[in-house]
Amino acid sequence: MIMDIQHYLQDKRQFINDYLPSFLAEKSIPGLLKDSMLYSLQAGGKRLRPILTLAVLDAFGKRAEVGLEAACALEMVHTYSLIHDDLPCMDDDDYRRGKPTNHKAFGEAIAILAGDALLTFSFQVIAGSHVYSPEQKVSLLSILSEASGAEGMVAGQAVDMESENQELTLEELQSIHERKTGRLLEASVLFGAVLADADTEDFARLKAFSRHLGIAFQIQDDILDVTGDSELLGKQAGSDENNFKSTYPKLLTLDGAKAELAHHIKLAKENLREAKVHPVILEGITDYIVSRNH
Amino acid sequence: MIMDIQHYLQDKRQFINDYLPSFLAEKSIPGLLKDSMLYSLQAGGKRLRPILTLAVLDAFGKRAEVGLEAACALEMVHTYSLIHDDLPCMDDDDYRRGKPTNHKAFGEAIAILAGDALLTFSFQVIAGSHVYSPEQKVSLLSILSEASGAEGMVAGQAVDMESENQELTLEELQSIHERKTGRLLEASVLFGAVLADADTEDFARLKAFSRHLGIAFQIQDDILDVTGDSELLGKQAGSDENNFKSTYPKLLTLDGAKAELAHHIKLAKENLREAKVHPVILEGITDYIVSRNH
């Protein structure tokens, strides 16, 4: 099954990679700004968020293609957040996925503006879709703005920075991750549910599924930082340790973190199986999250 | 009439000032981030954008209160753009409206995040409104994202920065202003038209009205920089001159800029009078733009 899932992920990733730049193609965006937006949009990555949206549609037996615009909007928001997080006054990273970060390539001003523009564009893509109903658009835009804003992703980054070099409790660590990465992963799953016209019960189950999936994703990230290969990670393994960052392995030991990971994977799958969907692909993605090496 | 308009503007400004912070009141936003958002939201200012939305509703004989959420969303976008524009890597301003700029008060990281959060929140407020229909929301969100994104306001700032210290033609100058400030002023007028269910003809006339109003606004800004009082402006008069910035007075002489201003005011009013609205208040706002001293 892992091999099939690899194939599925590769297939969908290619689909996303092909379409992402096309949204900007005919827009009259100033040259440098457009180059900067495309540079980060095309820097690769797992495309986990858009793939989740497409996979949920598949799980409901709907055409995954329907989710394309919404899925690409999610990747734009994710990309904007990486550009801003990498800035010198934030995490001050010079490399991302083995390439110079956006501000290293284009300067800080253009990097900030490219992030602003990608965030704004994500809303434009959804609002301007010719595929979704006004009601679906409003649901998607509510979910996206709540997940990525002052109570969601931006809050996570703000608290993460405030608490740098501080010892965190497991609860505090979880709360940061829930907002910094969890909410947008949740939104990715809920996007699929909205576009599949899921009923209230399935919506709630998929929300619970995505919450545990998000926590599992972050635990595996922290584990990889301890055990992973720098080249595959595209950043220095052990960098969290060197940055005095609170991580799951540090708070729970490596074995403890692996047990916590298994616990959340189990809960994710339980919630998934209770929903009226074909669970196979989403289960496969869940397993992939544990087994990935970057 | 000027006195009446002053009263109208003051009244609406108070209305906006009272409501703007309330949107954040019950949100669970991390303390410093929330303080930073409120700091800039409550820093005062003319509130011209939200007032335009309310005034257009008045002009159509509708209740201005209907426009409140949309109007506040516009002011959030405007506020975010000021925070990011003031950053050291952009315009590097230490003061705004006589107070330290956001990054001077909260540091660069929180300033960037507060801007990101305000931008995101503007979409959330509209998408989550209990007043607007899904169709109206989608129209508002399309207008707002297009006006403020990579083809609009962000594009204007990018080109403005690229062309710093360069001699611009009048056409280039106009094109920068049209995107940097004009598009959001246009959106403010169109917001009112959407919420008043304006027909296609009135929509087009108000769009033309707002375009000329936006240009007039910018010309007056440039004139004030030459002739104005630093204390009233909240910044050093003559700062454009000192920054080698291209301005209307520099390209056209002061008298030429005043003539150009009168020309656009005339065109704005002509378009306004062709729309099926009560033009008095919007005419008054147009006159205010020429007569304002800050």
Coordinates of C-alpha atoms in Angstrom, one line a residue:
Chain A
M1 CA 0.0 0.0 0.0
I2 CA 2.8 2.4 0.8
M3 CA 4.0 2.1 -2.8
D4 CA 0.6 2.8 -4.1
I5 CA 0.3 5.9 -1.9
Q6 CA 3.7 7.1 -3.1
H7 CA 2.4 6.8 -6.6
Y8 CA -0.9 8.6 -5.7
L9 CA 1.1 11.4 -3.9
Q10 CA 3.4 11.8 -6.9
D11 CA 0.6 12.0 -9.3
K12 CA -1.3 14.6 -7.3
R13 CA 1.8 16.6 -6.6
Q14 CA 2.5 16.7 -10.3
F15 CA -1.0 17.9 -10.9
I16 CA -0.6 20.7 -8.4
N17 CA 2.9 21.6 -9.6
D18 CA 1.5 22.0 -13.1
Y19 CA -1.4 24.2 -12.2
L20 CA 0.1 26.4 -9.4
P21 CA 2.0 28.8 -11.7
S22 CA -0.8 29.0 -14.2
F23 CA -2.9 31.1 -11.9
L24 CA -0.3 33.9 -12.2
A25 CA 0.4 33.4 -15.9
E26 CA -1.9 36.0 -17.4
K27 CA -1.9 38.5 -14.5
S28 CA -0.2 41.8 -15.1
I29 CA 2.0 41.6 -12.0
P30 CA 5.3 43.7 -12.0
G31 CA 8.2 41.6 -13.1
L32 CA 10.2 41.3 -10.0
L33 CA 7.2 40.7 -7.7
K34 CA 5.9 38.0 -10.1
D35 CA 9.3 36.3 -10.2
S36 CA 9.5 36.3 -6.5
M37 CA 6.0 34.8 -6.1
L38 CA 6.8 32.1 -8.6
Y39 CA 10.2 31.4 -7.1
S40 CA 8.7 30.3 -3.9
L41 CA 5.5 28.7 -5.4
Q42 CA 7.7 26.5 -7.6
A43 CA 10.3 25.7 -4.9
G44 CA 8.7 22.2 -4.6
G45 CA 7.8 20.7 -1.3
K46 CA 5.4 17.9 -0.4
R47 CA 2.2 19.8 -1.4
L48 CA 0.6 18.0 1.5
R49 CA -2.1 20.6 2.0
P50 CA -3.5 20.7 -1.5
I51 CA -3.2 16.9 -1.8
L52 CA -5.3 16.5 1.3
T53 CA -8.1 18.5 -0.3
L54 CA -8.0 16.4 -3.4
A55 CA -7.7 13.1 -1.4
V56 CA -10.8 14.0 0.7
L57 CA -12.8 14.6 -2.5
D58 CA -11.6 11.2 -3.8
A59 CA -12.6 9.7 -0.5
F60 CA -16.1 11.0 -1.0
G61 CA -16.1 9.5 -4.5
K62 CA -16.1 13.0 -6.1
R63 CA -13.8 14.2 -8.9
A64 CA -10.6 15.5 -7.3
E65 CA -10.2 18.0 -10.1
V66 CA -13.1 20.0 -8.5
G67 CA -10.8 20.9 -5.6
L68 CA -8.0 22.3 -7.7
E69 CA -8.5 26.0 -7.2
A70 CA -9.2 25.6 -3.5
A71 CA -6.2 23.3 -3.2
C72 CA -3.9 25.8 -4.9
A73 CA -5.2 28.6 -2.7
L74 CA -4.1 26.6 0.3
E75 CA -0.6 26.1 -1.1
M76 CA -0.4 29.9 -1.8
V77 CA -1.2 30.6 1.9
H78 CA 1.4 27.9 3.0
T79 CA 4.0 29.4 0.7
Y80 CA 3.4 33.0 1.9
S81 CA 3.8 31.8 5.5
L82 CA 7.1 30.2 4.7
I83 CA 8.4 33.4 3.0
H84 CA 7.5 35.6 6.0
D85 CA 8.7 33.0 8.6
D86 CA 12.1 32.8 6.9
L87 CA 12.7 36.6 7.2
P88 CA 15.7 37.9 9.2
C89 CA 13.5 39.4 11.9
M90 CA 11.6 36.1 12.2
D91 CA 13.4 32.7 11.9
D92 CA 16.3 34.2 9.9
D93 CA 16.7 31.2 7.5
D94 CA 19.0 31.4 4.5
Y95 CA 17.9 28.2 2.9
R96 CA 14.6 26.5 2.3
R97 CA 14.3 23.1 0.5
G98 CA 18.0 23.5 -0.4
K99 CA 17.5 26.8 -2.2
P100 CA 18.2 30.3 -1.0
T101 CA 15.1 31.7 0.8
N102 CA 13.0 34.3 -0.9
H103 CA 14.5 37.3 0.8
K104 CA 18.0 35.9 0.1
A105 CA 17.1 35.8 -3.6
F106 CA 15.0 38.9 -4.0
G107 CA 15.7 41.1 -0.9
E108 CA 13.5 41.6 2.1
A109 CA 11.1 44.2 0.7
I110 CA 10.1 42.1 -2.3
A111 CA 9.9 39.0 -0.1
I112 CA 7.4 40.6 2.2
L113 CA 5.4 41.9 -0.7
A114 CA 5.4 38.5 -2.4
G115 CA 4.1 37.0 0.7
D116 CA 1.4 39.6 1.0
A117 CA 0.5 39.1 -2.6
L118 CA 0.3 35.3 -2.3
L119 CA -2.0 35.6 0.7
T120 CA -4.2 38.0 -1.0
F121 CA -4.2 35.9 -4.2
S122 CA -5.4 32.8 -2.4
F123 CA -8.6 34.6 -1.5
Q124 CA -8.9 36.0 -5.1
V125 CA -8.6 32.5 -6.6
I126 CA -11.4 31.2 -4.5
A127 CA -13.7 34.2 -4.8
G128 CA -13.2 34.3 -8.5
S129 CA -13.7 30.6 -9.2
H130 CA -16.1 29.6 -11.9
V131 CA -16.6 26.1 -10.4
Y132 CA -17.8 26.8 -6.8
S133 CA -21.2 28.1 -5.7
P134 CA -21.3 31.3 -3.7
E135 CA -22.2 29.3 -0.6
Q136 CA -19.2 27.0 -1.0
K137 CA -16.9 30.0 -1.7
V138 CA -18.0 31.7 1.5
S139 CA -17.4 28.5 3.5
L140 CA -14.0 28.1 2.0
L141 CA -13.1 31.7 2.6
S142 CA -14.3 31.6 6.2
I143 CA -12.3 28.4 6.9
L144 CA -9.2 29.7 5.2
S145 CA -9.2 33.1 6.9
E146 CA -9.9 31.7 10.3
A147 CA -7.2 29.0 10.0
S148 CA -4.5 31.3 8.8
G149 CA -5.2 34.5 10.7
A150 CA -4.7 36.1 14.1
E151 CA -6.3 33.1 15.9
G152 CA -4.7 30.5 13.7
M153 CA -1.4 30.4 11.8
V154 CA -0.3 34.0 12.5
A155 CA -1.0 33.5 16.2
G156 CA 1.1 30.3 16.1
Q157 CA 4.1 32.1 14.6
A158 CA 3.7 35.0 17.1
V159 CA 3.7 32.8 20.1
D160 CA 6.4 30.5 18.7
M161 CA 8.7 33.6 18.4
E162 CA 7.8 34.9 21.8
S163 CA 8.6 31.6 23.4
E164 CA 11.9 31.0 21.7
N165 CA 14.6 29.9 24.1
Q166 CA 12.0 29.1 26.7
E167 CA 11.1 25.7 28.2
L168 CA 7.6 24.9 27.1
T169 CA 5.2 22.4 28.6
L170 CA 3.8 19.7 26.3
E171 CA 0.5 21.6 26.4
E172 CA 2.1 24.9 25.3
L173 CA 4.1 23.2 22.6
Q174 CA 0.9 21.5 21.3
S175 CA -1.0 24.7 21.3
I176 CA 1.7 26.5 19.2
H177 CA 1.8 23.7 16.7
E178 CA -2.0 23.4 16.5
R179 CA -2.1 27.0 15.4
K180 CA 1.1 27.3 13.4
T181 CA 0.6 24.2 11.2
G182 CA -2.4 22.3 12.5
R183 CA -5.1 24.8 11.5
L184 CA -4.1 25.0 7.9
L185 CA -3.8 21.2 7.6
E186 CA -7.3 21.0 9.2
A187 CA -8.5 23.6 6.6
S188 CA -7.1 21.4 3.8
V189 CA -9.2 18.5 4.9
L190 CA -12.3 20.6 5.5
F191 CA -11.9 22.2 2.1
G192 CA -12.5 18.7 0.6
A193 CA -15.5 18.2 2.9
V194 CA -17.1 21.5 1.9
L195 CA -16.6 20.8 -1.8
A196 CA -18.0 17.2 -1.4
D197 CA -21.0 18.7 0.4
A198 CA -20.3 16.5 3.4
D199 CA -23.0 16.3 6.1
T200 CA -22.4 17.8 9.6
E201 CA -21.4 14.5 11.1
D202 CA -18.8 13.7 8.5
F203 CA -17.6 17.2 8.7
A204 CA -17.0 16.8 12.5
R205 CA -15.3 13.4 12.0
L206 CA -13.0 14.7 9.3
K207 CA -12.2 17.7 11.5
A208 CA -11.1 15.4 14.3
F209 CA -9.2 13.2 11.8
S210 CA -7.3 16.3 10.6
R211 CA -6.5 17.5 14.1
H212 CA -4.8 14.3 15.0
L213 CA -3.1 14.1 11.6
G214 CA -1.8 17.6 12.2
I215 CA -0.3 16.7 15.6
A216 CA 1.2 13.5 14.2
F217 CA 2.7 15.5 11.3
Q218 CA 4.5 17.9 13.7
I219 CA 5.7 15.1 16.0
Q220 CA 7.2 13.4 13.0
D221 CA 8.8 16.7 11.9
D222 CA 10.5 16.9 15.4
I223 CA 11.6 13.3 15.2
L224 CA 13.1 13.8 11.8
D225 CA 15.0 16.8 13.1
V226 CA 16.7 14.4 15.5
T227 CA 17.1 11.3 13.3
G228 CA 16.9 12.6 9.8
D229 CA 19.3 13.2 6.9
S230 CA 20.2 16.9 6.4
E231 CA 20.3 16.4 2.6
L232 CA 16.8 14.9 2.4
L233 CA 15.4 17.5 4.9
G234 CA 16.8 20.4 2.9
K235 CA 18.0 21.9 6.2
Q236 CA 20.5 21.0 8.9
A237 CA 19.3 18.1 10.9
G238 CA 19.5 18.9 14.6
S239 CA 18.8 22.5 13.9
D240 CA 16.0 22.6 16.5
E241 CA 18.4 21.3 19.1
N242 CA 20.9 23.9 18.2
N243 CA 18.2 26.6 18.3
F244 CA 17.2 25.6 21.8
K245 CA 13.7 24.9 20.5
S246 CA 11.2 22.9 22.5
T247 CA 10.4 19.7 20.6
Y248 CA 8.4 16.5 21.3
P249 CA 11.6 14.4 21.6
K250 CA 13.1 16.9 24.0
L251 CA 9.9 16.9 26.2
L252 CA 9.1 13.2 25.9
T253 CA 12.3 11.5 24.9
L254 CA 12.6 10.0 21.4
D255 CA 10.7 6.9 22.4
G256 CA 8.1 8.9 24.1
A257 CA 7.6 11.0 21.0
K258 CA 7.3 7.9 18.8
A259 CA 4.6 6.6 21.2
E260 CA 2.7 9.9 21.1
L261 CA 2.9 9.8 17.3
A262 CA 1.4 6.3 17.2
H263 CA -1.3 7.4 19.6
H264 CA -2.4 10.3 17.3
I265 CA -2.2 8.2 14.2
K266 CA -4.5 5.7 15.8
L267 CA -7.0 8.4 16.8
A268 CA -6.8 9.9 13.3
K269 CA -7.7 6.6 11.7
E270 CA -10.5 5.9 14.1
N271 CA -12.2 9.2 13.3
L272 CA -11.6 8.6 9.6
R273 CA -13.2 5.1 9.7
E274 CA -16.3 6.6 11.3
A275 CA -16.9 8.9 8.4
K276 CA -18.9 7.8 5.4
V277 CA -15.9 7.8 3.1
H278 CA -13.6 5.4 1.3
P279 CA -10.8 5.6 3.9
V280 CA -8.0 3.9 1.9
I281 CA -6.2 6.8 0.4
L282 CA -6.5 9.1 3.5
E283 CA -5.2 6.2 5.6
G284 CA -2.3 5.8 3.3
I285 CA -1.5 9.5 3.6
T286 CA -1.7 9.1 7.3
D287 CA 0.8 6.3 7.2
Y288 CA 3.0 8.2 4.8
I289 CA 3.3 11.0 7.4
V290 CA 4.8 8.5 9.9
S291 CA 7.1 6.9 7.4
R292 CA 8.4 9.9 5.5
N293 CA 12.0 10.7 5.8
H294 CA 11.8 14.5 5.0
Chain B
M1 CA -21.8 72.9 2.6
I2 CA -18.1 72.3 3.6
M3 CA -19.2 72.7 7.3
D4 CA -22.0 70.1 6.9
I5 CA -19.5 67.7 5.2
Q6 CA -17.1 68.2 8.1
H7 CA -19.9 67.2 10.4
Y8 CA -20.8 64.2 8.3
L9 CA -17.2 63.0 8.1
Q10 CA -16.7 63.5 11.8
D11 CA -19.9 61.6 12.6
K12 CA -19.0 58.6 10.3
R13 CA -15.4 58.6 11.5
Q14 CA -16.6 58.3 15.1
F15 CA -18.9 55.4 14.0
I16 CA -16.0 53.6 12.4
N17 CA -13.6 54.4 15.3
D18 CA -16.1 52.9 17.7
Y19 CA -16.6 49.7 15.8
L20 CA -13.1 48.9 14.4
P21 CA -11.6 47.6 17.7
S22 CA -14.8 45.7 18.5
F23 CA -14.1 43.1 15.8
L24 CA -11.1 41.9 17.7
A25 CA -12.6 42.2 21.1
E26 CA -13.7 38.6 21.7
K27 CA -11.1 36.9 19.6
S28 CA -8.4 34.8 21.3
I29 CA -5.4 36.5 19.8
P30 CA -2.0 36.3 21.5
G31 CA -1.6 39.5 23.7
L32 CA 1.3 41.2 21.9
L33 CA -0.1 40.5 18.4
K34 CA -3.5 41.8 19.4
D35 CA -2.0 44.9 21.0
S36 CA 0.0 45.6 17.8
M37 CA -3.1 45.2 15.6
L38 CA -5.1 47.5 17.8
Y39 CA -2.3 50.0 18.1
S40 CA -2.4 50.7 14.3
L41 CA -6.1 50.2 13.9
Q42 CA -6.7 52.9 16.6
A43 CA -4.0 55.3 15.4
G44 CA -6.6 57.5 13.9
G45 CA -6.5 58.8 10.4
K46 CA -9.1 60.1 8.1
R47 CA -11.0 56.8 7.7
L48 CA -11.7 57.9 4.1
R49 CA -12.1 54.4 2.7
P50 CA -14.8 53.2 5.1
I51 CA -16.5 56.5 5.0
L52 CA -16.7 56.3 1.2
T53 CA -18.5 53.0 1.5
L54 CA -21.0 54.4 4.0
A55 CA -21.5 57.5 1.9
V56 CA -22.3 55.6 -1.3
L57 CA -24.9 53.7 0.6
D58 CA -26.3 57.0 1.8
A59 CA -26.3 58.3 -1.8
F60 CA -28.4 55.3 -2.8
G61 CA -30.8 56.0 0.0
K62 CA -29.9 52.9 1.9
R63 CA -29.0 52.6 5.5
A64 CA -25.3 53.3 5.9
E65 CA -25.0 50.9 8.8
V66 CA -25.4 48.0 6.4
G67 CA -21.9 48.8 5.1
L68 CA -20.2 48.7 8.5
E69 CA -18.5 45.3 8.3
A70 CA -17.3 45.9 4.7
A71 CA -16.1 49.4 5.6
C72 CA -14.1 48.2 8.6
A73 CA -12.6 45.4 6.4
L74 CA -11.3 48.1 4.0
E75 CA -9.8 50.0 6.9
M76 CA -8.0 46.8 8.1
V77 CA -6.5 46.4 4.6
H78 CA -5.4 50.0 4.6
T79 CA -3.9 49.7 8.0
Y80 CA -2.0 46.5 7.2
S81 CA -0.6 48.3 4.1
L82 CA 0.7 51.2 6.2
I83 CA 2.3 48.9 8.7
H84 CA 4.2 46.9 6.0
D85 CA 5.1 50.1 4.0
D86 CA 6.6 51.7 7.1
L87 CA 9.1 48.8 7.7
P88 CA 12.8 49.5 7.6
C89 CA 13.3 47.5 4.3
M90 CA 10.4 49.4 2.7
D91 CA 9.9 53.1 3.3
D92 CA 11.7 53.0 6.7
D93 CA 9.4 55.4 8.5
D94 CA 9.7 56.0 12.3
Y95 CA 6.6 58.0 12.7
R96 CA 3.0 57.7 11.4
R97 CA 0.3 60.2 12.3
G98 CA 2.7 61.6 14.9
K99 CA 3.1 58.3 16.7
P100 CA 5.9 55.7 16.5
T101 CA 5.3 53.3 13.6
N102 CA 4.2 49.8 14.5
H103 CA 7.6 48.2 14.1
K104 CA 9.1 51.0 16.3
A105 CA 6.6 50.2 19.0
F106 CA 6.5 46.3 18.7
G107 CA 9.5 45.3 16.7
E108 CA 9.6 44.1 13.1
A109 CA 8.5 40.6 13.5
I110 CA 5.3 41.5 15.3
A111 CA 4.7 44.4 12.9
I112 CA 4.8 42.0 9.9
L113 CA 2.6 39.5 11.6
A114 CA 0.1 42.2 12.7
G115 CA -0.1 43.3 9.0
D116 CA -0.6 39.7 7.9
A117 CA -3.3 39.2 10.5
L118 CA -5.2 42.4 9.6
L119 CA -5.2 41.5 5.9
T120 CA -6.4 38.0 6.7
F121 CA -9.0 39.4 9.2
S122 CA -10.5 41.7 6.6
F123 CA -11.5 38.7 4.5
Q124 CA -12.7 36.9 7.6
V125 CA -15.0 39.8 8.6
I126 CA -16.7 39.8 5.2
A127 CA -16.9 36.1 4.8
G128 CA -18.4 35.7 8.3
S129 CA -20.9 38.6 8.1
H130 CA -24.4 37.8 9.2
V131 CA -25.7 40.7 7.1
Y132 CA -24.6 40.1 3.5
S133 CA -25.8 37.5 1.1
P134 CA -23.3 34.9 -0.2
E135 CA -23.4 36.7 -3.6
Q136 CA -22.6 40.0 -2.0
K137 CA -19.8 38.5 0.0
V138 CA -18.3 37.0 -3.1
S139 CA -18.5 40.3 -4.9
L140 CA -16.9 42.2 -2.0
L141 CA -14.1 39.6 -1.6
S142 CA -13.3 39.6 -5.3
I143 CA -13.2 43.4 -5.4
L144 CA -11.1 43.6 -2.3
S145 CA -8.6 40.9 -3.2
E146 CA -8.1 42.2 -6.7
A147 CA -7.7 45.8 -5.5
S148 CA -5.2 45.0 -2.8
G149 CA -3.2 42.2 -4.4
A150 CA -0.4 41.6 -6.9
E151 CA -2.1 43.6 -9.6
G152 CA -3.3 46.3 -7.3
M153 CA -2.0 47.8 -4.1
V154 CA 1.0 45.4 -3.6
A155 CA 2.0 46.0 -7.2
G156 CA 1.9 49.7 -6.6
Q157 CA 4.2 49.4 -3.6
A158 CA 6.6 47.1 -5.5
V159 CA 6.9 49.4 -8.4
D160 CA 7.1 52.5 -6.2
M161 CA 10.1 51.0 -4.4
E162 CA 11.8 49.8 -7.6
S163 CA 11.5 53.3 -9.1
E164 CA 12.8 55.2 -6.0
N165 CA 15.3 57.9 -7.0
Q166 CA 14.3 57.6 -10.6
E167 CA 12.7 60.3 -12.7
L168 CA 9.2 59.1 -13.6
T169 CA 7.0 60.3 -16.5
L170 CA 3.5 61.5 -15.5
E171 CA 2.1 58.3 -16.9
E172 CA 4.4 56.1 -14.8
L173 CA 3.6 58.2 -11.7
Q174 CA -0.1 57.9 -12.3
S175 CA 0.2 54.2 -12.8
I176 CA 1.9 53.7 -9.5
H177 CA -0.6 55.8 -7.6
E178 CA -3.5 54.1 -9.4
R179 CA -2.4 50.8 -8.0
K180 CA -0.9 51.9 -4.7
T181 CA -3.8 54.0 -3.4
G182 CA -6.3 54.3 -6.3
R183 CA -7.5 50.7 -6.4
L184 CA -8.4 50.5 -2.7
L185 CA -10.3 53.9 -2.9
E186 CA -12.1 52.5 -5.9
A187 CA -13.0 49.3 -4.0
S188 CA -14.4 51.5 -1.2
V189 CA -16.8 53.1 -3.6
L190 CA -17.7 49.8 -5.3
F191 CA -18.3 48.2 -1.9
G192 CA -21.1 50.7 -1.4
A193 CA -22.4 50.0 -4.9
V194 CA -22.5 46.2 -4.3
L195 CA -24.3 46.6 -1.0
A196 CA -26.8 49.0 -2.5
D197 CA -27.4 46.5 -5.3
A198 CA -26.5 49.2 -7.9
D199 CA -27.3 48.3 -11.6
T200 CA -24.4 47.8 -14.1
E201 CA -24.6 51.4 -15.4
D202 CA -24.4 53.0 -12.0
F203 CA -21.6 50.6 -11.0
A204 CA -19.6 51.8 -14.0
R205 CA -20.3 55.5 -13.3
L206 CA -19.3 55.1 -9.7
K207 CA -16.1 53.3 -10.8
A208 CA -15.2 56.2 -13.0
F209 CA -16.1 58.6 -10.2
S210 CA -13.8 56.8 -7.8
R211 CA -10.9 56.6 -10.3
H212 CA -10.8 60.4 -10.7
L213 CA -11.4 60.8 -7.0
G214 CA -8.4 58.6 -6.3
I215 CA -6.1 60.6 -8.6
A216 CA -7.3 63.9 -7.1
F217 CA -6.6 62.5 -3.7
Q218 CA -3.0 61.7 -4.6
I219 CA -2.4 65.0 -6.3
Q220 CA -3.6 66.8 -3.2
D221 CA -1.3 64.6 -1.1
D222 CA 1.6 65.7 -3.2
I223 CA 0.6 69.4 -3.1
L224 CA 0.2 69.2 0.7
D225 CA 3.7 67.8 1.0
V226 CA 5.0 71.1 -0.7
T227 CA 2.6 73.6 1.0
G228 CA 1.4 71.8 4.1
D229 CA 2.0 72.2 7.8
S230 CA 4.3 69.4 9.3
E231 CA 2.3 69.2 12.5
L232 CA -1.0 68.7 10.8
L233 CA 0.4 66.2 8.3
G234 CA 1.9 64.2 11.1
K235 CA 5.1 63.9 9.1
Q236 CA 7.7 66.3 7.9
A237 CA 6.4 68.5 5.1
G238 CA 8.8 68.5 2.1
S239 CA 9.7 64.9 2.9
D240 CA 9.0 63.8 -0.7
E241 CA 11.3 66.5 -2.0
N242 CA 14.0 65.3 0.4
N243 CA 13.5 61.7 -0.7
F244 CA 13.9 62.6 -4.4
K245 CA 10.4 61.3 -4.9
S246 CA 8.6 62.0 -8.2
T247 CA 5.5 64.0 -7.4
Y248 CA 2.9 65.9 -9.4
P249 CA 4.2 69.3 -8.4
K250 CA 7.7 68.3 -9.5
L251 CA 6.5 67.0 -12.8
L252 CA 3.9 69.7 -13.5
T253 CA 4.9 72.6 -11.3
L254 CA 2.7 73.5 -8.3
D255 CA 0.2 75.4 -10.5
G256 CA 0.2 72.6 -13.0
A257 CA -0.6 70.1 -10.3
K258 CA -3.4 72.3 -9.0
A259 CA -4.9 72.5 -12.6
E260 CA -4.6 68.7 -12.9
L261 CA -6.4 68.3 -9.5
A262 CA -9.2 70.6 -10.7
H263 CA -9.5 68.6 -13.9
H264 CA -10.0 65.3 -12.1
I265 CA -12.4 66.8 -9.5
K266 CA -14.5 68.0 -12.4
L267 CA -14.5 64.5 -14.1
A268 CA -15.3 62.8 -10.8
K269 CA -18.3 65.0 -10.3
E270 CA -19.5 64.6 -13.9
N271 CA -19.5 60.8 -13.5
L272 CA -21.2 61.1 -10.1
R273 CA -24.0 63.3 -11.5
E274 CA -24.7 60.7 -14.2
A275 CA -25.4 58.0 -11.6
K276 CA -28.9 57.6 -10.2
V277 CA -27.9 58.7 -6.7
H278 CA -28.2 61.7 -4.4
P279 CA -24.9 63.3 -5.2
V280 CA -24.6 65.9 -2.4
I281 CA -22.6 64.0 0.2
L282 CA -20.2 62.4 -2.3
E283 CA -19.7 65.8 -3.9
G284 CA -19.0 67.2 -0.5
I285 CA -16.4 64.5 0.1
T286 CA -14.9 65.2 -3.3
D287 CA -14.6 68.9 -2.4
Y288 CA -13.2 68.0 1.0
I289 CA -10.3 66.1 -0.7
V290 CA -9.2 69.3 -2.4
S291 CA -9.7 71.5 0.7
R292 CA -8.2 69.3 3.3
N293 CA -5.0 70.4 4.9
H294 CA -3.7 67.0 6.1

